[in-house]
XYZ file of C-alpha atoms in Angstrom:
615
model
C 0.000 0.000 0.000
C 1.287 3.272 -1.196
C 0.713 5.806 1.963
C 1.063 9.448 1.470
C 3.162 11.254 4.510
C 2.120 15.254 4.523
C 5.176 17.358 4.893
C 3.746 20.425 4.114
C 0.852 22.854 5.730
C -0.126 26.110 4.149
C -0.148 28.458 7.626
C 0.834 32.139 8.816
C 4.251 32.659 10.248
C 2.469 35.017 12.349
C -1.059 34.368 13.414
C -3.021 37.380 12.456
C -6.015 37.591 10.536
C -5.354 36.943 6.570
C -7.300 39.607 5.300
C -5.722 42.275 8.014
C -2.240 40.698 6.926
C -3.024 41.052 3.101
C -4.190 44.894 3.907
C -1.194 45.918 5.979
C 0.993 44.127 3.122
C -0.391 46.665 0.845
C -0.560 49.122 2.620
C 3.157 49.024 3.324
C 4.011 48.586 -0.060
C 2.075 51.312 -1.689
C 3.726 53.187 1.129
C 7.455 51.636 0.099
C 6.676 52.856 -3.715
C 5.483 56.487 -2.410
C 8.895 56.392 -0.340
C 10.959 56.451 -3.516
C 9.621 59.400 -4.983
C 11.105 61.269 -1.738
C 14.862 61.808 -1.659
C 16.969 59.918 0.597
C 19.724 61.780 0.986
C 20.790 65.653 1.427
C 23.864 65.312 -0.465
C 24.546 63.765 -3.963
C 27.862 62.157 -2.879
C 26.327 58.464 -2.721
C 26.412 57.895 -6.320
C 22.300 58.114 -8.085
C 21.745 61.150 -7.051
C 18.675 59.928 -4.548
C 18.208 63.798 -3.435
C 15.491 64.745 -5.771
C 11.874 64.504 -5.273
C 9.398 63.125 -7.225
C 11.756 61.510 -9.308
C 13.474 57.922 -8.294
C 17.146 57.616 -9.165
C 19.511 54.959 -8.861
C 19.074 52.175 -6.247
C 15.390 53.867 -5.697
C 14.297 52.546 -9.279
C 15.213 48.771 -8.075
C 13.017 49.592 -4.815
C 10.442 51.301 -6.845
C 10.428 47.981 -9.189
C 10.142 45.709 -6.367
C 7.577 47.516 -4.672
C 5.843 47.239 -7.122
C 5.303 44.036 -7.851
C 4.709 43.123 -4.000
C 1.699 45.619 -4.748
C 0.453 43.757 -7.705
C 1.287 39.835 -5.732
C -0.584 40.844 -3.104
C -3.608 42.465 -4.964
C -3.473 39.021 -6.730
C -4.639 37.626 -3.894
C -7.821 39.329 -3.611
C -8.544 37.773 -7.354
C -8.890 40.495 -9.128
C -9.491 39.560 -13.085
C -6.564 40.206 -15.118
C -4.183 39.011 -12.415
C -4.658 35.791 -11.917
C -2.003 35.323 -14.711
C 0.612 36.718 -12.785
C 0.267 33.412 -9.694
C -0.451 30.558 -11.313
C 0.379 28.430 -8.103
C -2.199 30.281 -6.403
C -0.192 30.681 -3.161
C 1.476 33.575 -1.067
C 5.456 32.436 -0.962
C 5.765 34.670 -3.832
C 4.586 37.391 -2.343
C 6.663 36.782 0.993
C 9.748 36.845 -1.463
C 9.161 39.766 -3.458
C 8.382 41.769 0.025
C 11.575 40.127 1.242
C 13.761 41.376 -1.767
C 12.179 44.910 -1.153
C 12.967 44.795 2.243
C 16.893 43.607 1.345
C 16.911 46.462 -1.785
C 16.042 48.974 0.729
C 17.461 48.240 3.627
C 21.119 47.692 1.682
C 20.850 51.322 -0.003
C 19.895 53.081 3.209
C 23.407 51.358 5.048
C 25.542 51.857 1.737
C 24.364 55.393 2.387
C 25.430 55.084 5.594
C 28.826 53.725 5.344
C 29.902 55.850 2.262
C 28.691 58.992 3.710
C 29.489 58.373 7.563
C 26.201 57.538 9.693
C 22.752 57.381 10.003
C 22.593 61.423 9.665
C 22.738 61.373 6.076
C 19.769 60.010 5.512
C 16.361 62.241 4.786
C 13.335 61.547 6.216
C 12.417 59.504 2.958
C 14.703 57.256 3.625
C 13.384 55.959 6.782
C 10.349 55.909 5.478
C 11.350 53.553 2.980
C 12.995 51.933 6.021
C 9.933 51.405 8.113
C 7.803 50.979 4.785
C 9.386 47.708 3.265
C 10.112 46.344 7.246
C 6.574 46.420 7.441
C 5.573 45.156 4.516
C 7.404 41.761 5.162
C 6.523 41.241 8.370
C 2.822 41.891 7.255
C 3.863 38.624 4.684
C 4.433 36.439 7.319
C 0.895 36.820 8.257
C -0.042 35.364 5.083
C -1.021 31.900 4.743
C 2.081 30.281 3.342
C 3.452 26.794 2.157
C 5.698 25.770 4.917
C 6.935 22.441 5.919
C 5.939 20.584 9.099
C 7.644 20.895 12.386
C 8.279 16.962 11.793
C 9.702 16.903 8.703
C 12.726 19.148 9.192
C 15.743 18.190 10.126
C 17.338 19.100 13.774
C 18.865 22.220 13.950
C 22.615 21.874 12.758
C 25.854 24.186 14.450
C 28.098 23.186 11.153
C 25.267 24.611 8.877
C 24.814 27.539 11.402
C 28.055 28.845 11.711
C 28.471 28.464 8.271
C 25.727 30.468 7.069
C 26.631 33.389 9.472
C 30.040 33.606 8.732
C 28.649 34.114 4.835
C 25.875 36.147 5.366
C 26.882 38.345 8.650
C 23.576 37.855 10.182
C 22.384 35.202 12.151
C 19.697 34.052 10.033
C 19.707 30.392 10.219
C 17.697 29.832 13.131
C 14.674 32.502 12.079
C 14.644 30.356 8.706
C 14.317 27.087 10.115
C 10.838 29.173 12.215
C 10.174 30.383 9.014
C 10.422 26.492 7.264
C 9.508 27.874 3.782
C 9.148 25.052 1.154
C 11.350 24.549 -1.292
C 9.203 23.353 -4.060
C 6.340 25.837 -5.732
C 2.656 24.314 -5.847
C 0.872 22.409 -8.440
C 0.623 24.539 -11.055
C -3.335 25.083 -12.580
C -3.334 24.821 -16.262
C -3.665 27.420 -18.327
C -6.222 27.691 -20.671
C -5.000 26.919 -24.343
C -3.943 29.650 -26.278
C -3.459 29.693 -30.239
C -0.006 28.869 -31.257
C 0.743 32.855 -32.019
C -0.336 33.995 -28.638
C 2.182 31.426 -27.198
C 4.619 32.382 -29.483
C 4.276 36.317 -28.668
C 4.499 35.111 -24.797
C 8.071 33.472 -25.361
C 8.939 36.752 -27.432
C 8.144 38.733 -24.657
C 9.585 36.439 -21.953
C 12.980 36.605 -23.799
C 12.218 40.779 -24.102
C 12.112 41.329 -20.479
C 15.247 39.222 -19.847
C 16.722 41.348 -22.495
C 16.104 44.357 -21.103
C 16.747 42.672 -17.178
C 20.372 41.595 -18.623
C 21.291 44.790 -19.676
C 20.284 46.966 -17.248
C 23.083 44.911 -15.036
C 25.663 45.199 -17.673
C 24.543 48.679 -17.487
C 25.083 49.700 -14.195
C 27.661 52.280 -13.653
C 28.770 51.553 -9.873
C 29.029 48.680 -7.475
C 26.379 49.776 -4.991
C 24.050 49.826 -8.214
C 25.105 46.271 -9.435
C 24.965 44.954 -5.566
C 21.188 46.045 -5.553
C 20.591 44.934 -8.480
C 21.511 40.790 -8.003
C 19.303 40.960 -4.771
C 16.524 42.579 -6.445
C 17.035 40.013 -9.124
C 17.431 37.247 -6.765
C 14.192 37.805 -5.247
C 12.037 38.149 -7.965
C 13.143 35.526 -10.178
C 12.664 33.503 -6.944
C 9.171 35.025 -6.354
C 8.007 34.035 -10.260
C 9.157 30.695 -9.214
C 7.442 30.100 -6.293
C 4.088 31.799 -8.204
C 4.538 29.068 -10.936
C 5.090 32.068 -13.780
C 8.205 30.416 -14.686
C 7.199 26.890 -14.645
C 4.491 27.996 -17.035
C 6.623 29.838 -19.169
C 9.408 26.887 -19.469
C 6.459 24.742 -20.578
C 5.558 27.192 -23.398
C 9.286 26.925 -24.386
C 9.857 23.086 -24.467
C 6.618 23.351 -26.465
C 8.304 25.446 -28.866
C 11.689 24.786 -28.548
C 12.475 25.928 -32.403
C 11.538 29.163 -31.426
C 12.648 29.464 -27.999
C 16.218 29.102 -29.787
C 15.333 31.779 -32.499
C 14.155 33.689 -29.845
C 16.971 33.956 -27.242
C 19.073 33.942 -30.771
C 17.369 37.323 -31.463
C 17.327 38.853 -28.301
C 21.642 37.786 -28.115
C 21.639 39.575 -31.421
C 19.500 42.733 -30.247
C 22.246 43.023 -27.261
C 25.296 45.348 -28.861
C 22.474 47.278 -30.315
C 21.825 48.664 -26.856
C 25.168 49.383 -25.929
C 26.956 52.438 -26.032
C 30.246 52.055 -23.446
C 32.420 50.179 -25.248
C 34.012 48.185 -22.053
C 30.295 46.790 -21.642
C 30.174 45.406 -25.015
C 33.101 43.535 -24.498
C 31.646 42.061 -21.279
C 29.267 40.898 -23.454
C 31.438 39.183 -26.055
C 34.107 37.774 -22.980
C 30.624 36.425 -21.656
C 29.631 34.575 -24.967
C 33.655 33.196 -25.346
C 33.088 32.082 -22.055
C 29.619 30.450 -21.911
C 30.671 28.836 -24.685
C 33.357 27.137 -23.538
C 31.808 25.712 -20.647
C 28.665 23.868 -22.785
C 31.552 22.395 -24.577
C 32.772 21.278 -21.054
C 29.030 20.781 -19.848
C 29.604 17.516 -23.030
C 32.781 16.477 -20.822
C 31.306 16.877 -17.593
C 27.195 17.023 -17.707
C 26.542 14.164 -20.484
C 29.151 11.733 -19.807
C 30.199 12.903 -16.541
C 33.821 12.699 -17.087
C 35.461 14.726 -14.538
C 38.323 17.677 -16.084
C 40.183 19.841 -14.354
C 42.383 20.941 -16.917
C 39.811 21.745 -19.733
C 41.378 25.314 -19.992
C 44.233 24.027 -21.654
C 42.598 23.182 -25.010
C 40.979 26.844 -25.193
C 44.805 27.281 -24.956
C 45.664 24.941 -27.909
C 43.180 26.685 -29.663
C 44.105 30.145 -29.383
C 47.774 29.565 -29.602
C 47.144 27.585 -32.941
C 44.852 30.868 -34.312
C 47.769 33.208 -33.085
C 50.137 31.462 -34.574
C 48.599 31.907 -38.229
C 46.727 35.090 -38.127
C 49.256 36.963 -39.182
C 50.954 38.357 -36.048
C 54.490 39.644 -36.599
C 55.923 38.092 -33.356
C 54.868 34.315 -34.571
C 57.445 32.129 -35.197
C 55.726 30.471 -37.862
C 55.182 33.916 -40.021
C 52.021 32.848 -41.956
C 48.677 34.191 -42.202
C 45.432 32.123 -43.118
C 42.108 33.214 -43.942
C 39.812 33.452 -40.753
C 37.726 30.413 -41.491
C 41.408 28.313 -42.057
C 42.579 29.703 -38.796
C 39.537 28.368 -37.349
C 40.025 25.074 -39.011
C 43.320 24.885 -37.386
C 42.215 25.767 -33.953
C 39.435 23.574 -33.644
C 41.745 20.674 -35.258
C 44.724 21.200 -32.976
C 42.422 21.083 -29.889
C 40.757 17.951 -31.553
C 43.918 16.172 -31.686
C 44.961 17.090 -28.220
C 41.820 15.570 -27.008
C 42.464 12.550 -28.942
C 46.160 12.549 -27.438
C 45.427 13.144 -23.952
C 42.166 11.051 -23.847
C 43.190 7.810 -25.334
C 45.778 6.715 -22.371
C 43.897 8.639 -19.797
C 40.086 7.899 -20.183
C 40.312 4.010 -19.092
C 40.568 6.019 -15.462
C 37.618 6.424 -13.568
C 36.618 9.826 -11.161
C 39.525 11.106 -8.917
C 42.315 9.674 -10.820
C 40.820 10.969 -14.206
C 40.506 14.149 -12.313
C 44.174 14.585 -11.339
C 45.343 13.754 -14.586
C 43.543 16.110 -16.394
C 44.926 18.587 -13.922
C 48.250 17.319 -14.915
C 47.773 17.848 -18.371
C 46.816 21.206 -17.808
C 49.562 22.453 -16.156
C 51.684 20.346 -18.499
C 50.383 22.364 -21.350
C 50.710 26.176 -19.459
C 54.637 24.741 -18.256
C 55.165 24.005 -22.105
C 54.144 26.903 -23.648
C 55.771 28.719 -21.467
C 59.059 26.597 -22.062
C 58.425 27.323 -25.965
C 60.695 29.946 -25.998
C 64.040 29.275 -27.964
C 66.095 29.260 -24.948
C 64.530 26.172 -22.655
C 62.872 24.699 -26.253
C 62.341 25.136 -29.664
C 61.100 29.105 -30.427
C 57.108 28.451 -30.978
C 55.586 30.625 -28.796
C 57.597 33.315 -27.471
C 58.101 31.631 -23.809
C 56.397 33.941 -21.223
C 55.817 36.815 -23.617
C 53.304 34.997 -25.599
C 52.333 35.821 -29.276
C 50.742 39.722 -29.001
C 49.701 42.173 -31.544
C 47.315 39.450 -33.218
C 45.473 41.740 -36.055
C 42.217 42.361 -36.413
C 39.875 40.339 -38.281
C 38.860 41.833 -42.123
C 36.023 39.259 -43.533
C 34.451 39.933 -46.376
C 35.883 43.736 -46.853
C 34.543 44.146 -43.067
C 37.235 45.016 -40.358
C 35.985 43.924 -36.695
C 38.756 46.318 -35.637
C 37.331 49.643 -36.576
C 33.098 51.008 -35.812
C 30.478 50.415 -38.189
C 27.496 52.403 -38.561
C 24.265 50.342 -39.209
C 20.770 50.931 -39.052
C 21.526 53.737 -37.457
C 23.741 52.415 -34.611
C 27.221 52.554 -34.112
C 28.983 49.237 -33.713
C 32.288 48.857 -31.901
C 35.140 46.426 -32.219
C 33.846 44.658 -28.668
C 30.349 44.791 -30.566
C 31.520 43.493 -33.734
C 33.321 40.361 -32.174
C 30.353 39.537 -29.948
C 28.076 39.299 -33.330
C 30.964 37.121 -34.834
C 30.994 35.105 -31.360
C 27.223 34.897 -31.110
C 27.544 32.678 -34.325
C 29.813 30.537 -33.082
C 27.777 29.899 -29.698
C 24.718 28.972 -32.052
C 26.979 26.549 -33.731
C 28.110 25.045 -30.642
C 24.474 25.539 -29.305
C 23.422 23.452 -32.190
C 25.948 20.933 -32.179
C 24.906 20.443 -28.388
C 20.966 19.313 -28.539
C 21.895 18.023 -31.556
C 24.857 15.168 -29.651
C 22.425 14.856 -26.182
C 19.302 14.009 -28.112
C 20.709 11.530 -30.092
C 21.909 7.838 -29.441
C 25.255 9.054 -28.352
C 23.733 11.568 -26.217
C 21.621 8.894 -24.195
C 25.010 6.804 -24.143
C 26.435 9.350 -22.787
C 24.056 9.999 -20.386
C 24.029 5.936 -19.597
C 27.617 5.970 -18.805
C 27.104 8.882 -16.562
C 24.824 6.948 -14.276
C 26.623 3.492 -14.031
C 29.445 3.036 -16.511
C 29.129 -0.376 -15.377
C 25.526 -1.029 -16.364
C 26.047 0.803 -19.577
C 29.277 -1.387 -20.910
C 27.133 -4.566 -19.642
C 24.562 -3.478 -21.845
C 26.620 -3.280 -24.859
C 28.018 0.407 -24.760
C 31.801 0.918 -25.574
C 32.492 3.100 -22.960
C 36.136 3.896 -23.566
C 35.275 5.181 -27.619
C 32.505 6.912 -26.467
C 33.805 8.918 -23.443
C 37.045 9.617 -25.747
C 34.203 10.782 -28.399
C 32.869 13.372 -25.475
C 36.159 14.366 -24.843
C 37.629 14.954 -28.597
C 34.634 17.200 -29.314
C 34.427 18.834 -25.618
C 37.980 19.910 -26.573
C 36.970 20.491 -30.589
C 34.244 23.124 -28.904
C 37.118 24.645 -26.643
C 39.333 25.071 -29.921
C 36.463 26.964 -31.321
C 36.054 29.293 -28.965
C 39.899 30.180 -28.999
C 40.221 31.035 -32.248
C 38.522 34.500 -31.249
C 39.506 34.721 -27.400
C 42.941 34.923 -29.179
C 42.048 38.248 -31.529
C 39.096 40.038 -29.119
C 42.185 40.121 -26.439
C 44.899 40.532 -28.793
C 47.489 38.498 -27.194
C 47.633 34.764 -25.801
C 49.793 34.162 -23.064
C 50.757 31.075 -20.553
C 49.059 33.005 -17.487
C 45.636 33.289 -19.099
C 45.184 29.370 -19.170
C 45.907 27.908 -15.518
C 44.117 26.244 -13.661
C 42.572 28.971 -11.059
C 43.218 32.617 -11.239
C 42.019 36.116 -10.085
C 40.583 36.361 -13.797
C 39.139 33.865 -16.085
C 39.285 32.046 -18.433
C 40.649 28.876 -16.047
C 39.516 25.538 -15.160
C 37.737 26.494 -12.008
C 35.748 29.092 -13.229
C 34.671 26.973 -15.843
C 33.923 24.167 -14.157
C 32.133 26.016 -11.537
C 29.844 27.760 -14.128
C 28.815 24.414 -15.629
C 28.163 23.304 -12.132
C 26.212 26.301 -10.935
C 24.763 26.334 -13.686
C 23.253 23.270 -14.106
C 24.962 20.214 -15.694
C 24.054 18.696 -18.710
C 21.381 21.421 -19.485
C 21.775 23.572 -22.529
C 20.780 26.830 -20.613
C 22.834 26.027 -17.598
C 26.347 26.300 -18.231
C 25.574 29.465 -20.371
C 23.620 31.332 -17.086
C 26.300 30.097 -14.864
C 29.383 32.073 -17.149
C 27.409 34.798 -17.287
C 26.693 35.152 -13.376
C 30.582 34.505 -12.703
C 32.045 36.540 -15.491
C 29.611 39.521 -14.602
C 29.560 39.789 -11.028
C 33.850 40.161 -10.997
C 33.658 42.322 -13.821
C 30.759 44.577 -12.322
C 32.735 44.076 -7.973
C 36.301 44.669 -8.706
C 36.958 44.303 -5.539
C 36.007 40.273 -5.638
C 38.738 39.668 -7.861
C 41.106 39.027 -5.763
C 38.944 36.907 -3.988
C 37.428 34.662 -6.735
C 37.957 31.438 -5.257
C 36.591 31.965 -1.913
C 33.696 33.473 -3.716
C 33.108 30.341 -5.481
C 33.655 28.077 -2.730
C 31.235 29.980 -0.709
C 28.679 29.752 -3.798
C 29.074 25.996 -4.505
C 28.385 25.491 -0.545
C 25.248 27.335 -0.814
C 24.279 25.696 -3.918
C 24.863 21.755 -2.487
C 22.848 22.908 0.315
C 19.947 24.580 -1.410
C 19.891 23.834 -4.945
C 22.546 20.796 -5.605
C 20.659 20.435 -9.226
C 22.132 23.724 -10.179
C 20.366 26.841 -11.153
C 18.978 25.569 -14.419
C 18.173 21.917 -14.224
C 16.318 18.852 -15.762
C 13.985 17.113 -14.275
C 15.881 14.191 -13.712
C 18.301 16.111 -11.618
C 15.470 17.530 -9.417
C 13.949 14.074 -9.403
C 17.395 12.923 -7.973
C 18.180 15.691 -5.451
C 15.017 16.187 -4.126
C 12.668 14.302 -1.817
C 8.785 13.194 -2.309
C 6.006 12.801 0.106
C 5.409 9.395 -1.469
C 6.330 6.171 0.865
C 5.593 2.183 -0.041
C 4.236 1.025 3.774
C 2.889 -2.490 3.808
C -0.324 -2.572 5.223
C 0.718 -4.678 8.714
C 3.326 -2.519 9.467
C 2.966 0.780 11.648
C 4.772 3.893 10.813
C 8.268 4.620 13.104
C 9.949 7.440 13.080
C 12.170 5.851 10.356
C 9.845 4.702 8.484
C 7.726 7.518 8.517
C 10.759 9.880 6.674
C 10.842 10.440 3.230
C 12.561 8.384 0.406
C 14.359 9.750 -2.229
C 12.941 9.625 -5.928
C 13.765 6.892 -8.062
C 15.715 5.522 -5.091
């Protein structure tokens, strides 16, 4: 008999009448958008200038923004037609979060202002009205009735995780979460009425819009206060569409039409240098695309057949150093200059047979030792390059000075090097090598779905789970995981060919295995974990988030490392499926209410836990 344990209650954090709590929510955030039309300061030394009235600037717009849509989650509630697209789950986490990322916005701003401008004096009377506005509006949530997990089913209260999560955050917040005991999963999600294919179609085109728009306002901001309030307010509302179901509904609209989900984000990718005009953020954008596409060729590696590579930097290395050395530089050794597309051809083939190399004695290994030998090879390849320089070895690649002055590209009459007016916008060098790179992410994009869908894909997949199972059922392992790594590194080699003219020069130090700046093997590997492994979305959100947030905080440079180990703690607690994932990774990380009893047997404590899926 199949008995169902309930680990979940929908109750108040707070026991107060709902429709009081649903007023005073409101209330406090009509009063938290009213705030930011007040100034905030006296003086306009904090940078946005938040001294004017009746006009939000800076770190008030993300306030304003949030505030706003706690207003319109928690009018939801009241069913009022026209919103009930906006909560398809029907619940009030969402609006908890939102309120929550309101109350962080604001509350973050008012200390900045603090701290930069020496105390609490600084502030005008609109900004503790903000203050008091967005505190009460989240503690007018908690009176909400909200999907929260029984006292039973969580876990006892844990010093490790504790101390932990204070020493990361600064506040001691573990304890008032575990009152709180949020869910983690959204609510079933009502179906949506059918809608012709167009009006889908127009949905996706506007999803993809708004993330448009949501990316490059980040890439936009001018200062690190701005940025800083920007991921929380980000944070929190992608969390609070989540728990409302919006996105759930919206991914099923895109698996639906997958074809144009690609031509969609395509276009929007393609829309981005459009909207820049700071040349340093167009670059972003094209050291973004290099590097998102790098890691989905290691998400092949890694996510499908779960081969383990620490040293996957070194064949964007064998790439870029095979472009340098025939594009026409006049510091190669080899003097020659090919065509683009040859140049290409010759990166992506030198990688290729590099993978081949390396693989074929190293792939019979299995996890750890596959790991430290690919970490070996990497540094091999960084020593060697470096050793390349006529005095230790043979003169190939100029030792520790590397190959510089690589020339621009000229295709076709058009030189990436110099602006381009078109349409009536003004396209950059960083701009015109982000187009160029945007192709070959689409290529690699392509080649991608194309590998995991098919039967090499699933083999992949197969060996990933049990490389045991798979080879007893008739899969040659070794070919196929030296298949996954020959194009993993063919997809690397790719990519090189234009890291090696957007930054001019290729040198040893840009290709080790951890460093202050990327590209290196951590940061790639931790973007494909973050991200999600073997998703095709994953890898590419997880470079952007850890090639942005350095570039936007120089400050967390020198810390990179920490950063991530901090962030890959948080994520094996909370999300260990990754930030984009499939649902056979939730399936597999995640717990169900669902537990086979037989009938004469009572329920123990034991027994009365949950299972794991599929386990």
């Amino acid at each position: 008999m199949t008995m169902t344990i309930n680990t979940t209650e929908t109750t108040p954090v707070i026991p107060v009448p709902t429709a009081a709590a649903r007023a005073a929510t409101i209330a406090g955030a009509a009063l938290t958008v009213a705030s930011t039309f007040l100034a905030w300061t006296y003086t306009d030394a904090f940078p946005g200038d938040l001294t004017v009235y009746g006009y939000p600037g800076g770190l008030q717009v993300l306030t304003l923004i949030s505030a706003l849509l706690t207003l319109l989650f928690a009018t939801a509630g009241y069913g009022v037609r026209g919103l009930g697209w906006l909560n398809p789950a029907g619940g009030n986490n969402s609006t908890f979060f939102v309120a929550l990322g309101t109350f962080a916005t604001t509350w973050f701003t008012t200390i900045a202002i603090s701290v930069k401008l020496g105390g609490l004096a600084n502030l005008e009377p609109g900004g503790f009205v903000a203050m008091a506005a967005s505190l009460l509006t989240v503690i007018a949530s908690l009176g909400l009735p909200l999907d929260r997990h029984t006292k039973e089913s969580q876990p006892e209260f844990s010093w490790p995780a504790f101390i932990v999560l204070t020493i990361v955050t600064g506040l001691i917040t573990y304890p008032l979460w575990r009152y709180i005991r949020l869910g983690s999963s959204p609510r079933e999600i009502r179906r949506a009425k059918d809608l012709p294919n167009w009006a889908e179609i127009l949905i996706i085109a506007g999803a993809f819009g708004v993330a448009l728009h949501v990316f490059t306002y980040g890439i936009d901001t001018e200062y690190a206060e701005l940025f800083i309030g920007y991921i929380i307010s980000v944070a929190f509302g992608f969390t609070a569409l989540t728990r409302a179901g919006l996105i759930a509904r919206i991914t099923r609209l895109t698996t639906k039409h997958r074809n144009v989900t690609l031509a969609a984000a395509l276009i929007a990718a393609f829309c981005f240098p459009f909207t820049q005009q700071n040349e340093q953020y167009a670059l972003i954008g094209a050291n973004i695309l290099i590097f998102a596409t790098v890691a989905l060729g290691l998400n092949v590696v890694v996510g499908l057949a779960g081969l383990l590579d620490l040293g996957y930097v070194a064949f964007l290395g064998v790439g870029a150093y095979a472009a340098a050395l025939v594009s026409g530089s006049p510091l190669s050794p080899v003097g020659v200059q090919f065509p683009f597309w040859a140049a290409v051809l010759t990166g992506a083939a030198a990688s290729l047979v590099f993978g081949v190399v390396i693989g074929a004695p190293t792939l019979r290994l299995r996890g750890d030792y596959l790991a430290i030998v690919t970490l070996g090879f990497g540094e091999i390849f960084r020593l060697t390059v470096n050793a390349l320089n006529g005095v230790s070895g043979p003169d190939l690649t100029n030792g520790s000075q590397g190959i510089p002055s690589i020339p621009d590209l000229n295709l076709f009459g058009f030189d990436f090097g110099i602006s381009h007016d078109i349409a009536g916008f003004t396209l950059g060098r960083s701009a015109n090598y982000y187009l160029l790179m945007l192709v070959f992410t689409a290529v690699v994009v392509l080649v991608f779905r194309r590998s995991g869908e098919s039967r090499i894909g699933r083999a992949w997949v197969a060996i990933r789970e049990d490389e045991t199972a798979a080879t007893a059922m008739g899969i040659n392992a070794f070919r196929l995981k030296l298949l996954a790594f020959a194009l993993g590194a063919t997809l690397a080699g790719l990519a090189g060919t234009v890291q090696a003219h957007v930054s001019y020069t290729v040198t040893p130090e840009q290709y080790q295995f951890a460093g202050s700046v990327p590209p290196n093997s951590a940061f790639l590997l931790a973007a494909v974990i973050l991200g999600g492994m073997g998703t095709l979305s994953g890898p590419l959100v997880g470079a952007a988030l850890l090639y942005l947030i350095p570039a936007k905080l120089q400050f967390m440079q020198d810390y990179q490392l920490f950063l991530f180990g901090i962030a890959l703690i948080l994520l094996m607690r909370f999300r260990p499926e990754g930030l984009v994932a499939d649902r056979r990774k939730q399936l597999e990380f995640h717990e169900t209410g669902q537990l086979d009893v037989p009938p004469d047997i009572p329920l123990t404590d034991q027994a009365a836990g949950t299972t794991k899926a599929g386990a």
